[in-house]
mmCIF file of C-alpha atoms in Angstrom:
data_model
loop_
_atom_site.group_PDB
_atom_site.id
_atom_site.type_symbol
_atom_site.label_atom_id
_atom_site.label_comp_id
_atom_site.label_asym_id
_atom_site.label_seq_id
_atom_site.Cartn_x
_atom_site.Cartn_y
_atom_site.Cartn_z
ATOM 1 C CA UNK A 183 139.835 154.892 37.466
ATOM 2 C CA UNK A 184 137.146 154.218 34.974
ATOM 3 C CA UNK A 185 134.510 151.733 36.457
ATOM 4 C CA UNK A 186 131.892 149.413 34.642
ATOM 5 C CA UNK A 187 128.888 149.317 36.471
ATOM 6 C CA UNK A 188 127.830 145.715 37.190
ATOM 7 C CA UNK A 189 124.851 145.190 35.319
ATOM 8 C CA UNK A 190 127.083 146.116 31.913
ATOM 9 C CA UNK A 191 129.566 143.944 33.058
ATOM 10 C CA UNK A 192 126.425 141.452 33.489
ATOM 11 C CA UNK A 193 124.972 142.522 30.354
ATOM 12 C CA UNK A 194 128.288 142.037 28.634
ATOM 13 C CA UNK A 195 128.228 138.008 29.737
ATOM 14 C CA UNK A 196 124.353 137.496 28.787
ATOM 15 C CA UNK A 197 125.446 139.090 25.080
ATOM 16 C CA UNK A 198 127.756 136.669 24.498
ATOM 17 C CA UNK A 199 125.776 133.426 25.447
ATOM 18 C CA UNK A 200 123.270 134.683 23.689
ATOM 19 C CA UNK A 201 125.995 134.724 20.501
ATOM 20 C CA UNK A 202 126.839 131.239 21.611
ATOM 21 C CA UNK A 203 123.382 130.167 21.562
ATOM 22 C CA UNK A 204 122.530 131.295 18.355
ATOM 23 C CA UNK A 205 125.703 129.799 16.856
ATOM 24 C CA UNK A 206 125.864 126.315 18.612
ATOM 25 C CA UNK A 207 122.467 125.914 20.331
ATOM 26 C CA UNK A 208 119.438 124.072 19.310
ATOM 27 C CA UNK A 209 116.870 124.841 16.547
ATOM 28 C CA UNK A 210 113.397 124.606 16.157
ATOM 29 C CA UNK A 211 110.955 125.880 18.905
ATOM 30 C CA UNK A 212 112.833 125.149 22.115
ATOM 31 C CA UNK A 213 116.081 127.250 19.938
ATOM 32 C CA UNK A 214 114.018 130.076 20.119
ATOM 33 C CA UNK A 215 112.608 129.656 22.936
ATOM 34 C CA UNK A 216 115.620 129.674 25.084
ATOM 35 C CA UNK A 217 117.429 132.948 22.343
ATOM 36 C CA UNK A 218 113.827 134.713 23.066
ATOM 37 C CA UNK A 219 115.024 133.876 26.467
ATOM 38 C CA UNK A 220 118.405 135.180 26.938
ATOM 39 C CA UNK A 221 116.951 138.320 24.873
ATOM 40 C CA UNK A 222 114.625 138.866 27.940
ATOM 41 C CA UNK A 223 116.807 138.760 30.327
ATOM 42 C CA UNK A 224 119.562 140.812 28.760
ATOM 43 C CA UNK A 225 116.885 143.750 28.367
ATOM 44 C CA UNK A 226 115.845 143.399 32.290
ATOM 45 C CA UNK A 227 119.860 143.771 33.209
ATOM 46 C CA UNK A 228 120.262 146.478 30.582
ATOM 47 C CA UNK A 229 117.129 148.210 31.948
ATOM 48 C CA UNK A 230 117.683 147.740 35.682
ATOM 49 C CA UNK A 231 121.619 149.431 35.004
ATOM 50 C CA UNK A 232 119.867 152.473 32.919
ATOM 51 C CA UNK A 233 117.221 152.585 35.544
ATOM 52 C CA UNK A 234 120.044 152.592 38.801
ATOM 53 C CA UNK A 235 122.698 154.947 36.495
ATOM 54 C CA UNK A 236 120.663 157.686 35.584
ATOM 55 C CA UNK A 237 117.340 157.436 36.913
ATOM 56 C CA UNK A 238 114.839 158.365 33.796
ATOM 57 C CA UNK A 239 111.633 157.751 33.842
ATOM 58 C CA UNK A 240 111.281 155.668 30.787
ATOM 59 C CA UNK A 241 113.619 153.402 32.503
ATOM 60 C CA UNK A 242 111.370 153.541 35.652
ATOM 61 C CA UNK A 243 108.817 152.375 33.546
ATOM 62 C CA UNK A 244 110.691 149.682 31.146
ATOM 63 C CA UNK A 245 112.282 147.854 34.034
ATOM 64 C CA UNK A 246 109.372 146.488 35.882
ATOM 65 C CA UNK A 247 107.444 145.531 32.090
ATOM 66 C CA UNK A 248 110.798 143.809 31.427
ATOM 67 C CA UNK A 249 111.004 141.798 34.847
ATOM 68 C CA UNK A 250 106.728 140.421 34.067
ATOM 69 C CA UNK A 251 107.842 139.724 30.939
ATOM 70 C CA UNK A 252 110.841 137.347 32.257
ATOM 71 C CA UNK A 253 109.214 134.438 34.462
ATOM 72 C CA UNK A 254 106.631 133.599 30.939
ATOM 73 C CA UNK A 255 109.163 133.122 29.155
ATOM 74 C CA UNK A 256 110.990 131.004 31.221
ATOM 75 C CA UNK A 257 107.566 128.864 31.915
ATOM 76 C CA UNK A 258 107.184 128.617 28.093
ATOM 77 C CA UNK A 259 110.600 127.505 27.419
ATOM 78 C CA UNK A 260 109.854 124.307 29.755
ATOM 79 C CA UNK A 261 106.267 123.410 29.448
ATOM 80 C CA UNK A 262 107.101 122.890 25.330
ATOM 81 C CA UNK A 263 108.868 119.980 26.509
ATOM 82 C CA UNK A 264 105.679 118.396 27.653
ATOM 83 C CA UNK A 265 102.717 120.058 26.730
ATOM 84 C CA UNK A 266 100.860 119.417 23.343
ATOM 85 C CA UNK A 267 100.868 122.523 20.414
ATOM 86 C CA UNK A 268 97.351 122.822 20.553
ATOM 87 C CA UNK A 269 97.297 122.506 24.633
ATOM 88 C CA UNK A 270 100.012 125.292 24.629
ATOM 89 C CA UNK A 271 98.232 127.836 22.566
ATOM 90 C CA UNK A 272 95.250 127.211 24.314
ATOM 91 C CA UNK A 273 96.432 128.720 27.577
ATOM 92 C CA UNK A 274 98.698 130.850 26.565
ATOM 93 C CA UNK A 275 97.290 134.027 26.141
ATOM 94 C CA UNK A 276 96.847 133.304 30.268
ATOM 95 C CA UNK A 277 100.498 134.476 30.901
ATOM 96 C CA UNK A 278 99.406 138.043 29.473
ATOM 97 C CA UNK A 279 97.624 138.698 32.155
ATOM 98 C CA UNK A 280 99.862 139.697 35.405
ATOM 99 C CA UNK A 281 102.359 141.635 32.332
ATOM 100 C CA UNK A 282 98.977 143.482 31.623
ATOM 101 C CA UNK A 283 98.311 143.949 35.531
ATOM 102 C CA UNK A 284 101.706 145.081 36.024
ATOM 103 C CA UNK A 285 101.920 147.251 33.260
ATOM 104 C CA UNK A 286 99.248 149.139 34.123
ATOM 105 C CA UNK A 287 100.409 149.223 37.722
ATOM 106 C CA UNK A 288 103.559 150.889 36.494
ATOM 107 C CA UNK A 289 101.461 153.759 34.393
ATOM 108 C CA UNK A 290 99.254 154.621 37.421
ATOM 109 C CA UNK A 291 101.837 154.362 39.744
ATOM 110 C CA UNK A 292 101.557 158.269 40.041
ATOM 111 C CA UNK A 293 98.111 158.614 40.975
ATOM 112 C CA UNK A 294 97.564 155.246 43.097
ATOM 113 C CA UNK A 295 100.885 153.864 43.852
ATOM 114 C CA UNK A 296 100.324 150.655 43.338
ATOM 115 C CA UNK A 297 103.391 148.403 44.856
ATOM 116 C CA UNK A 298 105.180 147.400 41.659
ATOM 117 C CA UNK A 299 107.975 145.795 43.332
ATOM 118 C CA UNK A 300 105.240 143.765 45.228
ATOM 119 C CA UNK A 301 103.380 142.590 42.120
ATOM 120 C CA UNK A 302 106.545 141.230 40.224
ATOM 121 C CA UNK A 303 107.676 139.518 43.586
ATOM 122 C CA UNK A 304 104.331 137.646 43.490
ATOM 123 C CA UNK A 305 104.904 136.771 39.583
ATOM 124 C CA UNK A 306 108.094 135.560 40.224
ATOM 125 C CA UNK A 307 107.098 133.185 42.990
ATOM 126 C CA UNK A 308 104.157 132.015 41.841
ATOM 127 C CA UNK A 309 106.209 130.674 38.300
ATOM 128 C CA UNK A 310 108.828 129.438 40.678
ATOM 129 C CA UNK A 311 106.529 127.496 42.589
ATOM 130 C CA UNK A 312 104.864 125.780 39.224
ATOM 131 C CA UNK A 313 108.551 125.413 38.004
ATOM 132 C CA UNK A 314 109.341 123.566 40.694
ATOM 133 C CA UNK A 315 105.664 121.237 40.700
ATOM 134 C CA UNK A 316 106.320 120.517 36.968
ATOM 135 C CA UNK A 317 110.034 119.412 38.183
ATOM 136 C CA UNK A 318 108.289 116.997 40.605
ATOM 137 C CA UNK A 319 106.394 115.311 37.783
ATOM 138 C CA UNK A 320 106.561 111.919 36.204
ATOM 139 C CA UNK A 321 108.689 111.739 32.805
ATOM 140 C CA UNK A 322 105.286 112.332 30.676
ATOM 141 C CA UNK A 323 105.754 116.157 31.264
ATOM 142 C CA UNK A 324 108.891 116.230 29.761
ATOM 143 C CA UNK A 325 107.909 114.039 26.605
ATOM 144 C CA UNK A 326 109.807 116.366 24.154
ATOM 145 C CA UNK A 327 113.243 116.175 25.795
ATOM 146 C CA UNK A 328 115.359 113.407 24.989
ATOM 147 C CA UNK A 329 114.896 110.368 27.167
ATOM 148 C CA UNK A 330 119.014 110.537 28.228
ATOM 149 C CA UNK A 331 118.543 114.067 29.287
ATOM 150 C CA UNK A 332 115.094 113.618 31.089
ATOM 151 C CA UNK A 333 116.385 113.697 34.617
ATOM 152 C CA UNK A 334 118.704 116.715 33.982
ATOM 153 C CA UNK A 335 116.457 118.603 32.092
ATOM 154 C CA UNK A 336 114.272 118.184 35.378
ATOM 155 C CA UNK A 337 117.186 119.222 37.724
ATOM 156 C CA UNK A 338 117.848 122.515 35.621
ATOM 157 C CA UNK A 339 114.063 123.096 35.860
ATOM 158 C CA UNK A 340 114.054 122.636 39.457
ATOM 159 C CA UNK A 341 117.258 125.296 39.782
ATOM 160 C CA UNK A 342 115.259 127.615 37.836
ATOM 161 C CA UNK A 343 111.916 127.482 39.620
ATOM 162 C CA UNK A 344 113.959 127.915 42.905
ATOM 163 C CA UNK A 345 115.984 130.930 41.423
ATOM 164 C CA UNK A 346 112.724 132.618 40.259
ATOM 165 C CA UNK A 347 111.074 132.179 43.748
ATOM 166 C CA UNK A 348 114.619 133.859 44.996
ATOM 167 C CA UNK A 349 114.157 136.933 42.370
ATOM 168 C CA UNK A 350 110.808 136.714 44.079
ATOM 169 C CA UNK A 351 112.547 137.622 47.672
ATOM 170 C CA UNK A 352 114.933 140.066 46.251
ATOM 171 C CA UNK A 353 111.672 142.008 44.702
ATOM 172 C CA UNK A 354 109.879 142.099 48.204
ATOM 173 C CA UNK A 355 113.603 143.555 49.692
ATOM 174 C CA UNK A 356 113.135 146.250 47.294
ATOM 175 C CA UNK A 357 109.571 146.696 48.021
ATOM 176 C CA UNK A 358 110.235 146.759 51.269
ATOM 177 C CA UNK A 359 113.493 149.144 51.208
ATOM 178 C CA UNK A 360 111.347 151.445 48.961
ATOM 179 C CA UNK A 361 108.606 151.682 51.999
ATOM 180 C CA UNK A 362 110.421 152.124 54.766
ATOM 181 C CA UNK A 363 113.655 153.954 53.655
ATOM 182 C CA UNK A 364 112.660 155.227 50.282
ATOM 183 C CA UNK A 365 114.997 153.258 48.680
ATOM 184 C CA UNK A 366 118.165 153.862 50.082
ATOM 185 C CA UNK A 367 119.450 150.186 49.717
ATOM 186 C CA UNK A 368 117.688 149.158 46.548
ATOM 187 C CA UNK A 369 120.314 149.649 44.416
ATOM 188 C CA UNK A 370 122.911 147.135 46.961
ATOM 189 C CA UNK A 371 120.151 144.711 46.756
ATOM 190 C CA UNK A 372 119.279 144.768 42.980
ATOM 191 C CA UNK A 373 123.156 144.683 41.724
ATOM 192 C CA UNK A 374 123.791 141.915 44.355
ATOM 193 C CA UNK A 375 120.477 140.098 44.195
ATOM 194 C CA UNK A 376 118.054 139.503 40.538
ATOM 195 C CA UNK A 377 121.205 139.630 38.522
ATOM 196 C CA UNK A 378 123.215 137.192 39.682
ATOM 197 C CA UNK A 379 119.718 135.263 39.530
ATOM 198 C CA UNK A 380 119.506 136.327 35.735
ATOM 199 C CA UNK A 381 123.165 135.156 34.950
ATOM 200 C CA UNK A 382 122.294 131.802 36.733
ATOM 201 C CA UNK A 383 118.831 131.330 34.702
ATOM 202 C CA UNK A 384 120.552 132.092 31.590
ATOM 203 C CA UNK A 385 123.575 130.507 31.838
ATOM 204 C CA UNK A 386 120.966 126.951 32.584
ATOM 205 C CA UNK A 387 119.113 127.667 29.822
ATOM 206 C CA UNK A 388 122.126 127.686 27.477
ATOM 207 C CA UNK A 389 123.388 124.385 29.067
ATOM 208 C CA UNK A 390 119.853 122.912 28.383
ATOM 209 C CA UNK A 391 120.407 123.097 24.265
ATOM 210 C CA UNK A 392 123.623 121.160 24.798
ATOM 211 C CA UNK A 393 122.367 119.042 27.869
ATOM 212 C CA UNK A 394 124.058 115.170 27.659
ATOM 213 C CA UNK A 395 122.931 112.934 30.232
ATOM 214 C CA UNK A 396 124.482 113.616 33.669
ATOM 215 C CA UNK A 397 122.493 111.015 35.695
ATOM 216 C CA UNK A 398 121.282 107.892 35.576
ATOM 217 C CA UNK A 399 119.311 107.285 38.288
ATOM 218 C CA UNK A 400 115.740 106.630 38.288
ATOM 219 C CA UNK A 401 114.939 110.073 37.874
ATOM 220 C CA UNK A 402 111.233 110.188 36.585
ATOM 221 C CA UNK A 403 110.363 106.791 37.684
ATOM 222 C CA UNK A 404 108.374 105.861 40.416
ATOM 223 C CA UNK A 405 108.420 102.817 42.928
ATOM 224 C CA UNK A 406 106.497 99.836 41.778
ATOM 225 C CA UNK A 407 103.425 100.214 43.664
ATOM 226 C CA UNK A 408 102.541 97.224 45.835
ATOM 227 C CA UNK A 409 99.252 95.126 45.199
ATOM 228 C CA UNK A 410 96.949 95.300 49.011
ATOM 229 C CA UNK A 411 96.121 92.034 50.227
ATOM 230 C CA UNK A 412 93.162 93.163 50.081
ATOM 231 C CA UNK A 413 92.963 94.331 46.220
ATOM 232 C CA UNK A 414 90.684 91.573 44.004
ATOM 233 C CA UNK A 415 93.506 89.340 42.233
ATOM 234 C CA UNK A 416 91.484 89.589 39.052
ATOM 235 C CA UNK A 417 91.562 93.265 38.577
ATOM 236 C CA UNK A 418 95.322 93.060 39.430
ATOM 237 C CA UNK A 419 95.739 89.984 36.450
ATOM 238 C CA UNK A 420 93.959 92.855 34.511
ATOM 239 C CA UNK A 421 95.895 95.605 34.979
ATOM 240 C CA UNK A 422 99.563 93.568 34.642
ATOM 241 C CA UNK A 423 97.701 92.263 31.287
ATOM 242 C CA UNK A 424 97.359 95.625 30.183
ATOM 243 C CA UNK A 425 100.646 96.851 31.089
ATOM 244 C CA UNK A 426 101.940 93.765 29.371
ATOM 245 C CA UNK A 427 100.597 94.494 26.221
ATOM 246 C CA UNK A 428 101.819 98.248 26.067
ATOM 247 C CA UNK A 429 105.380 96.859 26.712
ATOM 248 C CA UNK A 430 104.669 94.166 23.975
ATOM 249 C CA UNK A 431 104.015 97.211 21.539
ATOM 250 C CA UNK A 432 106.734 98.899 22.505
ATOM 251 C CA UNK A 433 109.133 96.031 22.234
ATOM 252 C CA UNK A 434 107.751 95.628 18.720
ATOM 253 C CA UNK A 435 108.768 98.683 17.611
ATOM 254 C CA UNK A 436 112.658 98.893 19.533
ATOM 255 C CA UNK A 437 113.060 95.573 17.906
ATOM 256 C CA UNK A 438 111.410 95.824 14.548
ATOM 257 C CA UNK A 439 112.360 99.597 13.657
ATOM 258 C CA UNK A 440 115.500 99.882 15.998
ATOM 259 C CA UNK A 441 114.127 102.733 17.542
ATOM 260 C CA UNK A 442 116.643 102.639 20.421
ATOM 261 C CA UNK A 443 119.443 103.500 18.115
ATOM 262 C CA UNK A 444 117.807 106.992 17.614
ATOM 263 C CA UNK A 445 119.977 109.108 19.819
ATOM 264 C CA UNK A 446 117.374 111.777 20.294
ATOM 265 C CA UNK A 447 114.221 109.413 21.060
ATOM 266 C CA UNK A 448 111.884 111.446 23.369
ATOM 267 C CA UNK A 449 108.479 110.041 25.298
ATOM 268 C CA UNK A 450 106.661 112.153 22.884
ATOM 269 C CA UNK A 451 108.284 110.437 19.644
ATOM 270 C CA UNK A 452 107.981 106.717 21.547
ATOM 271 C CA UNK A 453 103.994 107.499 22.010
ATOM 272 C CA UNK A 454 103.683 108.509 18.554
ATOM 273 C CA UNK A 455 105.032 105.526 16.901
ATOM 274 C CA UNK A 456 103.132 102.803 19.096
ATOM 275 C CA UNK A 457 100.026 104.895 19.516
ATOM 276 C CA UNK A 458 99.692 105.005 23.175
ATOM 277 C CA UNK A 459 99.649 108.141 25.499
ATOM 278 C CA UNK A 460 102.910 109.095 26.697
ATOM 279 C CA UNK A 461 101.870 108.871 30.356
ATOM 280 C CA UNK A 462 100.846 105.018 30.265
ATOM 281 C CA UNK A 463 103.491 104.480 28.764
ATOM 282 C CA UNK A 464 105.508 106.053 31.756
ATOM 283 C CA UNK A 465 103.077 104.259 33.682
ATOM 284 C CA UNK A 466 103.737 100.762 32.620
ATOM 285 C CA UNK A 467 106.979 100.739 32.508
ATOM 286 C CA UNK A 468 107.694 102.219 36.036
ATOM 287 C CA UNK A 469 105.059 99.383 37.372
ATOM 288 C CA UNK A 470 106.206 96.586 35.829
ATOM 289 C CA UNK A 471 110.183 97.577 35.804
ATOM 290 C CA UNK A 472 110.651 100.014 38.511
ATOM 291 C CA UNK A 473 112.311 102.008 36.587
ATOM 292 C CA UNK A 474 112.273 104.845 33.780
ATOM 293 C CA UNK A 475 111.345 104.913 30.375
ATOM 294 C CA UNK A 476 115.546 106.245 29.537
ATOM 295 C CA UNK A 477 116.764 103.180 31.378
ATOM 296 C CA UNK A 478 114.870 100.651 29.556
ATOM 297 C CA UNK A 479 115.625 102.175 26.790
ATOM 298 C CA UNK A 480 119.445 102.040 27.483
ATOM 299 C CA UNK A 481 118.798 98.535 28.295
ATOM 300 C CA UNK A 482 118.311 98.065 24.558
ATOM 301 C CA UNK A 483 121.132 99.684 23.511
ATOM 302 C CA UNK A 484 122.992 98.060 25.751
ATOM 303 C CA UNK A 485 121.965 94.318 24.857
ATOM 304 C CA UNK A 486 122.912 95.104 20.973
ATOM 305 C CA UNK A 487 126.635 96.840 22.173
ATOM 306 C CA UNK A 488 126.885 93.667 24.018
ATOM 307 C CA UNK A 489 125.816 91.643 20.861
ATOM 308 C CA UNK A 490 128.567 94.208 19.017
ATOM 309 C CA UNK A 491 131.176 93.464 21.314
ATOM 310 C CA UNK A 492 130.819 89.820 21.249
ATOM 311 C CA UNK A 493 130.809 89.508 17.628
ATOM 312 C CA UNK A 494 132.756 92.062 15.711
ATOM 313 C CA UNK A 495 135.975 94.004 16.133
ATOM 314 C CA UNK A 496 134.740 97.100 15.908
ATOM 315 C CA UNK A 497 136.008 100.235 18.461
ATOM 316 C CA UNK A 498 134.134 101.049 21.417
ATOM 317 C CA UNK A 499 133.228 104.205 20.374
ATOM 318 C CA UNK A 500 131.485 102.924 16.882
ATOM 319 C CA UNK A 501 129.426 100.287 18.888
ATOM 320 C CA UNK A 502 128.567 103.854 21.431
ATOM 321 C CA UNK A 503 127.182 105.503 18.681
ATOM 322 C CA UNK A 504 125.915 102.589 16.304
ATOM 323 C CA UNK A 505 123.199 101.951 19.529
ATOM 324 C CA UNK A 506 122.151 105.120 20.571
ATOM 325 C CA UNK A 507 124.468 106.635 22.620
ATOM 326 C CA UNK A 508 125.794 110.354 22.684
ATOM 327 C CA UNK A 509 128.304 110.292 25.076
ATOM 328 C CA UNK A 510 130.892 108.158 26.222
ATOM 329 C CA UNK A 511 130.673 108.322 29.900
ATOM 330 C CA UNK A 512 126.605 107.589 29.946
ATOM 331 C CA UNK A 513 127.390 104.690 27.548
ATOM 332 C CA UNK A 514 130.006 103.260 30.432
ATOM 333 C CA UNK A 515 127.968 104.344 33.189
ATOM 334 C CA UNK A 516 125.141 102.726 31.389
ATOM 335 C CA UNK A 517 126.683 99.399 30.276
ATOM 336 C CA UNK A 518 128.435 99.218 34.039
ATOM 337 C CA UNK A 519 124.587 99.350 35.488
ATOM 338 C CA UNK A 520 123.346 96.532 33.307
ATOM 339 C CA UNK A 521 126.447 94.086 33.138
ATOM 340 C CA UNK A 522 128.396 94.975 36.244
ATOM 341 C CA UNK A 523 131.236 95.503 33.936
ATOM 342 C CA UNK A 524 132.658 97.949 31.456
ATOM 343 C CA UNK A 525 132.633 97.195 27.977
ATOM 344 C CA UNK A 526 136.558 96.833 27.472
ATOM 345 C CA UNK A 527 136.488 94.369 30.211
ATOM 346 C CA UNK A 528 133.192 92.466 28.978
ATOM 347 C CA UNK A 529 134.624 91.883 25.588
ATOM 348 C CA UNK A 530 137.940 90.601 26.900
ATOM 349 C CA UNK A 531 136.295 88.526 29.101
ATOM 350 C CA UNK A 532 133.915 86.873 26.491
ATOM 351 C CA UNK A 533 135.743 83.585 25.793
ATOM 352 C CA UNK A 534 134.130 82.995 22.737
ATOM 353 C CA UNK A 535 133.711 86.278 20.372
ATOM 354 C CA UNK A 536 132.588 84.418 17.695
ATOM 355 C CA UNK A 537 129.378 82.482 19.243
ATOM 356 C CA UNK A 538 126.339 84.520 19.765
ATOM 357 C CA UNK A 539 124.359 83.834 22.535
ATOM 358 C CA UNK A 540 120.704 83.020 20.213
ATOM 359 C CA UNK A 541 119.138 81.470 23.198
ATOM 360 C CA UNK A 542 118.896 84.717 25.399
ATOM 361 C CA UNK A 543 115.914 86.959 24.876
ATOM 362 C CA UNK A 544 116.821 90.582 23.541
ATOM 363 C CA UNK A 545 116.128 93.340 25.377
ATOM 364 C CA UNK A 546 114.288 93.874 28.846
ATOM 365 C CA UNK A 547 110.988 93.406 27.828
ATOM 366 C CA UNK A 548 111.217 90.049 26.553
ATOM 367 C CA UNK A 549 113.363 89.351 29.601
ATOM 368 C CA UNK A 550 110.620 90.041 31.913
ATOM 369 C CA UNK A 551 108.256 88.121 29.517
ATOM 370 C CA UNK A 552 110.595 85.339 29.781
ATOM 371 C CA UNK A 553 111.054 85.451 33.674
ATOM 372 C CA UNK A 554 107.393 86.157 34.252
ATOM 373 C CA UNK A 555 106.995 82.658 31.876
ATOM 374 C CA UNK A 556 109.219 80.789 33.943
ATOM 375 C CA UNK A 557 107.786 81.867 37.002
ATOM 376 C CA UNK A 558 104.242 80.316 36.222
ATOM 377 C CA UNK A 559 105.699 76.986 35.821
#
């Protein structure tokens, strides 16, 4: 009975979401990015099946350059959702150097046997490990992703760190195998080990084009740090002041350029229009609200579908779209957080559709500017 050997069969899968990304992913950089991706790790599975089928030498010597090659591209597919252009090109000729290491590992293998196996298991751990620390990070690293998709794009990043630092184990296995038995359960290992990790780490990537927001918890934000008793008042004043005026800019441009109804509004876009770095931004907003820069945001959007609902007739799905929104469950999930309702219910509870409420503030930074107001009387 004829048999496909499983990294074809593997192969076979990355091949057509690599079609799929091409043909329904995203453009621009982070397109590529993820294609030059899926390319990468199609090559490694395609290697490591030549390399276990027949055993050539050129595949001896392609499958390890394939596997250093892997975990930079995975790094570089992430850190251009947060990192500057000119930061990025800075450092990255950095990520040549334990391909170069490796490479020439694998050439002199002959004449000093230099653990191969060994070297890519450190690669891989040491880019899972600063996966996972970038994962860990405030919203300000991921200032190119859309603020909706923040706290995904963070989960997949976490998956993908930990999956790397598992390719890392599977690589010592083999290392290890290789030592003590010469080998004789590599292949089990490989076949049942990196390539399921590969199909995982592609298969995340792909979802992270077409990412909608899955969660709406406070993903990126941090607790509201509390003020010591013993921290001067003054310099406390000071730093709310300053906080306060970053949210006043802000509000100036959500309310004066509708900037909330931009669907794919990212950190990076927000710190661009008010002029202020995207990390006090993060800053300020997770002080003063407690929460992240998405779900203010959504608080926006929220107040005008509320204003929407109120006052026209128009379906639910319109006002969705009309304030920002991309999906349909994040805008109920969303609008059930805010109002304690859902938005059919809201609008048949509103007694009177046709009177605007003009005396409530808009939005949640004039709310808080309000409250804080009333709260000095």
């Amino acid at each position: 009975m004829f048999k496909i050997p499983l990294p074809f069969v593997v192969a076979l899968l990355l091949a057509i979401l690599l079609v799929r990304l091409i043909l329904r992913g995203p453009t621009g950089p982070n397109g590529r990015s993820m294609q030059i991706f899926v390319v990468a790790s199609l090559a490694l599975v395609l290697m490591v099946g030549l390399r276990w089928q027949f055993d050539l030498l050129i595949f001896r010597f392609l499958r390890p350059l394939c596997a250093a090659m892997l975990p930079p591209i995975a790094w570089a597919c992430f850190a251009a959702l947060g990192a500057q252009e000119k930061s990025r090109s800075r450092w990255s000729w950095l990520h040549v150097i334990p391909v170069l290491i490796i490479f020439v590992a694998s050439v002199t293998w002959s004449r000093w046997h230099i653990p191969v196996d060994f070297l890519i298991a450190v690669q891989f751990a040491g880019y899972g490990i600063a996966l996972m620390d970038l994962a860990s990070r405030g919203e300000e690293r991921f200032a190119q992703a859309r603020l909706g998709d923040v706290g995904s794009v963070r989960g997949i990043v976490a998956v993908v760190g930990g999956a790397l630092i598992f390719s890392a184990l599977v690589d010592g296995l083999i290392a290890l195998d290789f030592r003590n038995t010469q080998g004789t359960h590599a292949a089990a290992i490989v076949s049942y080990g990196q390539l399921v990790v590969l199909v995982v780490l592609a298969i995340l990537m792909t979802r992270l084009g077409r990412l909608s927001p899955q969660f709406v918890t406070s993903d990126g934000a941090e607790p509201a740090p509390t003020v010591s008793k013993k921290q001067d008042d003054r310099q406390a004043d000071q730093d709310i002041a300053e906080d306060d005026a970053i949210l006043a800019a802000i509000d100036d441009v959500m309310i004066g350029q509708h900037l909330y109804r931009d669907s794919d509004l990212t950190l990076d876009r927000l710190a661009r229009r008010v002029v202020i770095p995207a990390r006090q931004i993060s800053g300020a907003i997770n002080r003063r609200f407690g929460r992240n820069v998405s779900q203010v945001v959504n608080e926006y959007r929220i107040a005008e579908a509320q204003i929407l609902l109120r006052n026209t007739d128009k379906p639910v799905t319109e006002i969705m779209f009309e304030c920002g929104f991309q999906t349909k469950s994040n805008f109920n999930r969303e609008f059930l957080r805010v109002t304690r309702t859902s938005p059919r219910a809201y609008r048949a509870a509103d007694p009177h559709p046709d009177e605007p409420e003009l005396d409530q503030p808009f939005g949640p930074i004039k709310t808080l500017f309000l409250a804080d107001a009333k709260s000095r009387e």
